[in-house]
Amino acid sequence: MFRKLWYWLNKVRFFDVYIPEWLYKRINQNALLEEARMRMQLMQEEIIRKRIINYYETINSGKVDIPSFIQAEEEIARLKRSGDFQLLVTKALEDEVA
């Protein structure tokens, strides 16, 4: 039995085994959904990053101390460490709707 299982696992590993089309479509669909979720999250983070940069640019207008994008990246890193980043995302999305 172990020999048959080992043989089958090796065939699967090298993709010599037939995968039914419905199973292939389902695997592919799940992978596409996960990729879309990841892209959406990255897009939300990028929107927040741009808003924080704009915020620091308006605060620092006329000052040349620290570039606003560096302050924004530090703020984003701090929020992610403290776990408040999701709160910031929801607040920014509420501001966008308002």
mmCIF file of N, CA and C in Angstrom:
data_model
loop_
_atom_site.group_PDB
_atom_site.id
_atom_site.type_symbol
_atom_site.label_atom_id
_atom_site.label_comp_id
_atom_site.label_asym_id
_atom_site.label_seq_id
_atom_site.Cartn_x
_atom_site.Cartn_y
_atom_site.Cartn_z
ATOM 1 N N MET A 1 0.823 -1.190 0.000
ATOM 2 C CA MET A 1 0.000 0.000 0.000
ATOM 3 C C MET A 1 0.870 1.259 0.000
ATOM 4 N N PHE A 2 1.906 1.235 0.816
ATOM 5 C CA PHE A 2 2.782 2.401 0.878
ATOM 6 C C PHE A 2 3.447 2.654 -0.473
ATOM 7 N N ARG A 3 3.803 1.560 -1.158
ATOM 8 C CA ARG A 3 4.449 1.696 -2.456
ATOM 9 C C ARG A 3 3.495 2.353 -3.461
ATOM 10 N N LYS A 4 2.222 1.966 -3.433
ATOM 11 C CA LYS A 4 1.241 2.569 -4.340
ATOM 12 C C LYS A 4 1.025 4.046 -4.013
ATOM 13 N N LEU A 5 0.949 4.350 -2.729
ATOM 14 C CA LEU A 5 0.775 5.744 -2.316
ATOM 15 C C LEU A 5 1.973 6.576 -2.745
ATOM 16 N N TRP A 6 3.161 6.052 -2.536
ATOM 17 C CA TRP A 6 4.384 6.767 -2.922
ATOM 18 C C TRP A 6 4.411 6.997 -4.434
ATOM 19 N N TYR A 7 4.017 5.983 -5.200
ATOM 20 C CA TYR A 7 3.969 6.101 -6.655
ATOM 21 C C TYR A 7 2.980 7.193 -7.069
ATOM 22 N N TRP A 8 1.803 7.211 -6.448
ATOM 23 C CA TRP A 8 0.794 8.208 -6.785
ATOM 24 C C TRP A 8 1.254 9.621 -6.426
ATOM 25 N N LEU A 9 1.878 9.762 -5.251
ATOM 26 C CA LEU A 9 2.369 11.081 -4.839
ATOM 27 C C LEU A 9 3.444 11.586 -5.788
ATOM 28 N N ASN A 10 4.301 10.706 -6.249
ATOM 29 C CA ASN A 10 5.323 11.128 -7.215
ATOM 30 C C ASN A 10 4.693 11.549 -8.532
ATOM 31 N N LYS A 11 3.656 10.845 -8.963
ATOM 32 C CA LYS A 11 2.974 11.244 -10.197
ATOM 33 C C LYS A 11 2.330 12.623 -10.032
ATOM 34 N N VAL A 12 1.726 12.854 -8.890
ATOM 35 C CA VAL A 12 1.101 14.154 -8.640
ATOM 36 C C VAL A 12 2.158 15.243 -8.588
ATOM 37 N N ARG A 13 3.282 14.936 -7.963
ATOM 38 C CA ARG A 13 4.339 15.932 -7.835
ATOM 39 C C ARG A 13 4.837 16.378 -9.203
ATOM 40 N N PHE A 14 4.911 15.481 -10.140
ATOM 41 C CA PHE A 14 5.391 15.834 -11.473
ATOM 42 C C PHE A 14 4.249 16.121 -12.446
ATOM 43 N N PHE A 15 3.035 16.255 -11.929
ATOM 44 C CA PHE A 15 1.857 16.610 -12.718
ATOM 45 C C PHE A 15 1.586 15.626 -13.854
ATOM 46 N N ASP A 16 1.866 14.355 -13.609
ATOM 47 C CA ASP A 16 1.551 13.330 -14.600
ATOM 48 C C ASP A 16 0.136 12.813 -14.416
ATOM 49 N N VAL A 17 -0.505 13.204 -13.353
ATOM 50 C CA VAL A 17 -1.824 12.676 -13.043
ATOM 51 C C VAL A 17 -2.882 13.590 -13.664
ATOM 52 N N TYR A 18 -3.993 13.009 -14.068
ATOM 53 C CA TYR A 18 -5.080 13.774 -14.676
ATOM 54 C C TYR A 18 -5.881 14.479 -13.592
ATOM 55 N N ILE A 19 -6.019 15.787 -13.717
ATOM 56 C CA ILE A 19 -6.839 16.565 -12.787
ATOM 57 C C ILE A 19 -8.134 16.907 -13.522
ATOM 58 N N PRO A 20 -9.267 16.556 -12.951
ATOM 59 C CA PRO A 20 -10.541 16.892 -13.617
ATOM 60 C C PRO A 20 -10.663 18.397 -13.828
ATOM 61 N N GLU A 21 -11.333 18.774 -14.898
ATOM 62 C CA GLU A 21 -11.434 20.189 -15.253
ATOM 63 C C GLU A 21 -12.145 20.999 -14.175
ATOM 64 N N TRP A 22 -13.185 20.439 -13.562
ATOM 65 C CA TRP A 22 -13.909 21.177 -12.525
ATOM 66 C C TRP A 22 -13.015 21.448 -11.321
ATOM 67 N N LEU A 23 -12.143 20.473 -10.992
ATOM 68 C CA LEU A 23 -11.233 20.669 -9.871
ATOM 69 C C LEU A 23 -10.183 21.718 -10.211
ATOM 70 N N TYR A 24 -9.681 21.666 -11.423
ATOM 71 C CA TYR A 24 -8.694 22.651 -11.865
ATOM 72 C C TYR A 24 -9.285 24.059 -11.835
ATOM 73 N N LYS A 25 -10.530 24.197 -12.327
ATOM 74 C CA LYS A 25 -11.180 25.511 -12.319
ATOM 75 C C LYS A 25 -11.386 26.018 -10.898
ATOM 76 N N ARG A 26 -11.755 25.113 -10.005
ATOM 77 C CA ARG A 26 -11.990 25.527 -8.617
ATOM 78 C C ARG A 26 -10.692 25.973 -7.948
ATOM 79 N N ILE A 27 -9.618 25.232 -8.161
ATOM 80 C CA ILE A 27 -8.320 25.613 -7.604
ATOM 81 C C ILE A 27 -7.896 26.957 -8.170
ATOM 82 N N ASN A 28 -8.057 27.116 -9.486
ATOM 83 C CA ASN A 28 -7.670 28.352 -10.143
ATOM 84 C C ASN A 28 -8.522 29.517 -9.646
ATOM 85 N N GLN A 29 -9.819 29.300 -9.459
ATOM 86 C CA GLN A 29 -10.708 30.363 -8.987
ATOM 87 C C GLN A 29 -10.327 30.800 -7.575
ATOM 88 N N ASN A 30 -10.032 29.841 -6.708
ATOM 89 C CA ASN A 30 -9.624 30.190 -5.344
ATOM 90 C C ASN A 30 -8.330 30.980 -5.349
ATOM 91 N N ALA A 31 -7.396 30.595 -6.211
ATOM 92 C CA ALA A 31 -6.133 31.329 -6.302
ATOM 93 C C ALA A 31 -6.370 32.746 -6.806
ATOM 94 N N LEU A 32 -7.248 32.903 -7.789
ATOM 95 C CA LEU A 32 -7.544 34.233 -8.309
ATOM 96 C C LEU A 32 -8.230 35.103 -7.264
ATOM 97 N N LEU A 33 -9.142 34.518 -6.486
ATOM 98 C CA LEU A 33 -9.802 35.280 -5.426
ATOM 99 C C LEU A 33 -8.803 35.745 -4.372
ATOM 100 N N GLU A 34 -7.889 34.870 -4.000
ATOM 101 C CA GLU A 34 -6.884 35.236 -3.000
ATOM 102 C C GLU A 34 -5.972 36.337 -3.534
ATOM 103 N N GLU A 35 -5.597 36.240 -4.802
ATOM 104 C CA GLU A 35 -4.763 37.278 -5.397
ATOM 105 C C GLU A 35 -5.504 38.612 -5.440
ATOM 106 N N ALA A 36 -6.793 38.577 -5.752
ATOM 107 C CA ALA A 36 -7.594 39.806 -5.780
ATOM 108 C C ALA A 36 -7.692 40.419 -4.389
ATOM 109 N N ARG A 37 -7.856 39.577 -3.359
ATOM 110 C CA ARG A 37 -7.893 40.099 -1.980
ATOM 111 C C ARG A 37 -6.574 40.777 -1.615
ATOM 112 N N MET A 38 -5.472 40.143 -1.982
ATOM 113 C CA MET A 38 -4.167 40.718 -1.661
ATOM 114 C C MET A 38 -3.964 42.040 -2.389
ATOM 115 N N ARG A 39 -4.368 42.096 -3.667
ATOM 116 C CA ARG A 39 -4.219 43.344 -4.422
ATOM 117 C C ARG A 39 -5.088 44.450 -3.837
ATOM 118 N N MET A 40 -6.296 44.096 -3.389
ATOM 119 C CA MET A 40 -7.187 45.082 -2.785
ATOM 120 C C MET A 40 -6.581 45.635 -1.503
ATOM 121 N N GLN A 41 -6.003 44.760 -0.693
ATOM 122 C CA GLN A 41 -5.381 45.213 0.542
ATOM 123 C C GLN A 41 -4.195 46.125 0.243
ATOM 124 N N LEU A 42 -3.366 45.759 -0.737
ATOM 125 C CA LEU A 42 -2.235 46.609 -1.104
ATOM 126 C C LEU A 42 -2.716 47.952 -1.644
ATOM 127 N N MET A 43 -3.809 47.940 -2.407
ATOM 128 C CA MET A 43 -4.344 49.182 -2.939
ATOM 129 C C MET A 43 -4.852 50.072 -1.808
ATOM 130 N N GLN A 44 -5.527 49.475 -0.822
ATOM 131 C CA GLN A 44 -5.999 50.262 0.319
ATOM 132 C C GLN A 44 -4.822 50.860 1.079
ATOM 133 N N GLU A 45 -3.764 50.061 1.285
ATOM 134 C CA GLU A 45 -2.592 50.582 1.980
ATOM 135 C C GLU A 45 -1.955 51.715 1.191
ATOM 136 N N GLU A 46 -1.923 51.597 -0.133
ATOM 137 C CA GLU A 46 -1.342 52.653 -0.960
ATOM 138 C C GLU A 46 -2.181 53.930 -0.884
ATOM 139 N N ILE A 47 -3.506 53.790 -0.861
ATOM 140 C CA ILE A 47 -4.378 54.963 -0.725
ATOM 141 C C ILE A 47 -4.116 55.657 0.606
ATOM 142 N N ILE A 48 -4.023 54.867 1.671
ATOM 143 C CA ILE A 48 -3.752 55.440 2.995
ATOM 144 C C ILE A 48 -2.389 56.111 3.010
ATOM 145 N N ARG A 49 -1.401 55.458 2.405
ATOM 146 C CA ARG A 49 -0.048 56.023 2.362
ATOM 147 C C ARG A 49 -0.064 57.382 1.667
ATOM 148 N N LYS A 50 -0.780 57.488 0.551
ATOM 149 C CA LYS A 50 -0.848 58.762 -0.169
ATOM 150 C C LYS A 50 -1.560 59.823 0.656
ATOM 151 N N ARG A 51 -2.607 59.420 1.379
ATOM 152 C CA ARG A 51 -3.319 60.395 2.214
ATOM 153 C C ARG A 51 -2.444 60.897 3.354
ATOM 154 N N ILE A 52 -1.683 59.995 3.951
ATOM 155 C CA ILE A 52 -0.793 60.425 5.033
ATOM 156 C C ILE A 52 0.286 61.344 4.480
ATOM 157 N N ILE A 53 0.816 61.026 3.297
ATOM 158 C CA ILE A 53 1.812 61.899 2.675
ATOM 159 C C ILE A 53 1.214 63.276 2.409
ATOM 160 N N ASN A 54 0.005 63.320 1.871
ATOM 161 C CA ASN A 54 -0.648 64.610 1.626
ATOM 162 C C ASN A 54 -0.861 65.373 2.928
ATOM 163 N N TYR A 55 -1.224 64.645 3.980
ATOM 164 C CA TYR A 55 -1.418 65.277 5.286
ATOM 165 C C TYR A 55 -0.123 65.933 5.762
ATOM 166 N N TYR A 56 0.983 65.186 5.686
ATOM 167 C CA TYR A 56 2.253 65.754 6.133
ATOM 168 C C TYR A 56 2.742 66.857 5.205
ATOM 169 N N GLU A 57 2.397 66.790 3.923
ATOM 170 C CA GLU A 57 2.778 67.871 3.014
ATOM 171 C C GLU A 57 2.042 69.154 3.371
ATOM 172 N N THR A 58 0.765 69.053 3.756
ATOM 173 C CA THR A 58 0.039 70.262 4.133
ATOM 174 C C THR A 58 0.552 70.816 5.455
ATOM 175 N N ILE A 59 0.946 69.920 6.377
ATOM 176 C CA ILE A 59 1.492 70.395 7.654
ATOM 177 C C ILE A 59 2.839 71.071 7.442
ATOM 178 N N ASN A 60 3.672 70.471 6.600
ATOM 179 C CA ASN A 60 5.042 70.951 6.421
ATOM 180 C C ASN A 60 5.183 71.958 5.293
ATOM 181 N N SER A 61 4.097 72.556 4.836
ATOM 182 C CA SER A 61 4.238 73.513 3.741
ATOM 183 C C SER A 61 5.117 74.667 4.207
ATOM 184 N N GLY A 62 6.177 74.902 3.464
ATOM 185 C CA GLY A 62 7.121 75.953 3.823
ATOM 186 C C GLY A 62 8.293 75.459 4.632
ATOM 187 N N LYS A 63 8.213 74.264 5.212
ATOM 188 C CA LYS A 63 9.320 73.715 5.989
ATOM 189 C C LYS A 63 10.068 72.698 5.129
ATOM 190 N N VAL A 64 11.363 72.592 5.324
ATOM 191 C CA VAL A 64 12.156 71.649 4.544
ATOM 192 C C VAL A 64 12.880 70.688 5.480
ATOM 193 N N ASP A 65 12.363 70.486 6.693
ATOM 194 C CA ASP A 65 13.063 69.656 7.677
ATOM 195 C C ASP A 65 13.168 68.198 7.230
ATOM 196 N N ILE A 66 12.050 67.510 7.201
ATOM 197 C CA ILE A 66 12.014 66.086 6.859
ATOM 198 C C ILE A 66 11.025 65.920 5.714
ATOM 199 N N PRO A 67 11.409 65.208 4.664
ATOM 200 C CA PRO A 67 10.440 64.986 3.575
ATOM 201 C C PRO A 67 9.183 64.297 4.097
ATOM 202 N N SER A 68 8.044 64.700 3.563
ATOM 203 C CA SER A 68 6.768 64.203 4.078
ATOM 204 C C SER A 68 6.599 62.705 3.880
ATOM 205 N N PHE A 69 7.162 62.142 2.795
ATOM 206 C CA PHE A 69 6.964 60.709 2.573
ATOM 207 C C PHE A 69 7.713 59.882 3.604
ATOM 208 N N ILE A 70 8.836 60.403 4.124
ATOM 209 C CA ILE A 70 9.560 59.674 5.176
ATOM 210 C C ILE A 70 8.733 59.675 6.456
ATOM 211 N N GLN A 71 8.161 60.833 6.802
ATOM 212 C CA GLN A 71 7.294 60.891 7.975
ATOM 213 C C GLN A 71 6.094 59.971 7.806
ATOM 214 N N ALA A 72 5.526 59.942 6.610
ATOM 215 C CA ALA A 72 4.363 59.091 6.364
ATOM 216 C C ALA A 72 4.726 57.620 6.507
ATOM 217 N N GLU A 73 5.877 57.218 5.964
ATOM 218 C CA GLU A 73 6.288 55.818 6.080
ATOM 219 C C GLU A 73 6.533 55.442 7.543
ATOM 220 N N GLU A 74 7.121 56.366 8.306
ATOM 221 C CA GLU A 74 7.335 56.101 9.731
ATOM 222 C C GLU A 74 5.998 55.970 10.462
ATOM 223 N N GLU A 75 5.049 56.820 10.113
ATOM 224 C CA GLU A 75 3.728 56.771 10.741
ATOM 225 C C GLU A 75 3.014 55.464 10.402
ATOM 226 N N ILE A 76 3.098 55.035 9.139
ATOM 227 C CA ILE A 76 2.470 53.778 8.726
ATOM 228 C C ILE A 76 3.114 52.608 9.451
ATOM 229 N N ALA A 77 4.434 52.604 9.552
ATOM 230 C CA ALA A 77 5.129 51.518 10.257
ATOM 231 C C ALA A 77 4.722 51.486 11.727
ATOM 232 N N ARG A 78 4.609 52.664 12.350
ATOM 233 C CA ARG A 78 4.206 52.720 13.757
ATOM 234 C C ARG A 78 2.785 52.186 13.934
ATOM 235 N N LEU A 79 1.881 52.583 13.036
ATOM 236 C CA LEU A 79 0.497 52.122 13.132
ATOM 237 C C LEU A 79 0.384 50.617 12.916
ATOM 238 N N LYS A 80 1.185 50.079 11.998
ATOM 239 C CA LYS A 80 1.146 48.633 11.773
ATOM 240 C C LYS A 80 1.667 47.881 12.987
ATOM 241 N N ARG A 81 2.719 48.406 13.617
ATOM 242 C CA ARG A 81 3.266 47.743 14.809
ATOM 243 C C ARG A 81 2.262 47.763 15.949
ATOM 244 N N SER A 82 1.563 48.871 16.108
ATOM 245 C CA SER A 82 0.630 48.984 17.231
ATOM 246 C C SER A 82 -0.726 48.344 16.925
ATOM 247 N N GLY A 83 -0.958 47.966 15.671
ATOM 248 C CA GLY A 83 -2.221 47.329 15.316
ATOM 249 C C GLY A 83 -3.327 48.316 14.989
ATOM 250 N N ASP A 84 -2.999 49.599 14.900
ATOM 251 C CA ASP A 84 -4.010 50.614 14.610
ATOM 252 C C ASP A 84 -4.158 50.896 13.120
ATOM 253 N N PHE A 85 -3.409 50.171 12.282
ATOM 254 C CA PHE A 85 -3.448 50.471 10.851
ATOM 255 C C PHE A 85 -4.830 50.207 10.270
ATOM 256 N N GLN A 86 -5.477 49.127 10.687
ATOM 257 C CA GLN A 86 -6.815 48.822 10.163
ATOM 258 C C GLN A 86 -7.805 49.907 10.572
ATOM 259 N N LEU A 87 -7.644 50.445 11.783
ATOM 260 C CA LEU A 87 -8.490 51.549 12.227
ATOM 261 C C LEU A 87 -8.290 52.764 11.331
ATOM 262 N N LEU A 88 -7.034 53.026 10.972
ATOM 263 C CA LEU A 88 -6.733 54.147 10.084
ATOM 264 C C LEU A 88 -7.344 53.924 8.700
ATOM 265 N N VAL A 89 -7.295 52.684 8.220
ATOM 266 C CA VAL A 89 -7.884 52.364 6.915
ATOM 267 C C VAL A 89 -9.381 52.627 6.932
ATOM 268 N N THR A 90 -10.069 52.161 7.971
ATOM 269 C CA THR A 90 -11.520 52.362 8.027
ATOM 270 C C THR A 90 -11.866 53.839 8.163
ATOM 271 N N LYS A 91 -11.081 54.582 8.938
ATOM 272 C CA LYS A 91 -11.341 56.014 9.089
ATOM 273 C C LYS A 91 -11.131 56.741 7.768
ATOM 274 N N ALA A 92 -10.071 56.378 7.056
ATOM 275 C CA ALA A 92 -9.809 57.026 5.769
ATOM 276 C C ALA A 92 -10.893 56.691 4.758
ATOM 277 N N LEU A 93 -11.377 55.464 4.787
ATOM 278 C CA LEU A 93 -12.448 55.098 3.862
ATOM 279 C C LEU A 93 -13.741 55.818 4.221
ATOM 280 N N GLU A 94 -13.988 56.040 5.526
ATOM 281 C CA GLU A 94 -15.159 56.817 5.935
ATOM 282 C C GLU A 94 -15.026 58.259 5.465
ATOM 283 N N ASP A 95 -13.811 58.821 5.570
ATOM 284 C CA ASP A 95 -13.588 60.188 5.107
ATOM 285 C C ASP A 95 -13.801 60.299 3.602
ATOM 286 N N GLU A 96 -13.428 59.212 2.883
ATOM 287 C CA GLU A 96 -13.594 59.223 1.438
ATOM 288 C C GLU A 96 -15.069 59.247 1.061
ATOM 289 N N VAL A 97 -15.889 58.526 1.823
ATOM 290 C CA VAL A 97 -17.326 58.486 1.548
ATOM 291 C C VAL A 97 -17.968 59.821 1.895
ATOM 292 N N ALA A 98 -17.515 60.431 2.986
ATOM 293 C CA ALA A 98 -18.114 61.684 3.458
ATOM 294 C C ALA A 98 -17.797 62.859 2.561
#
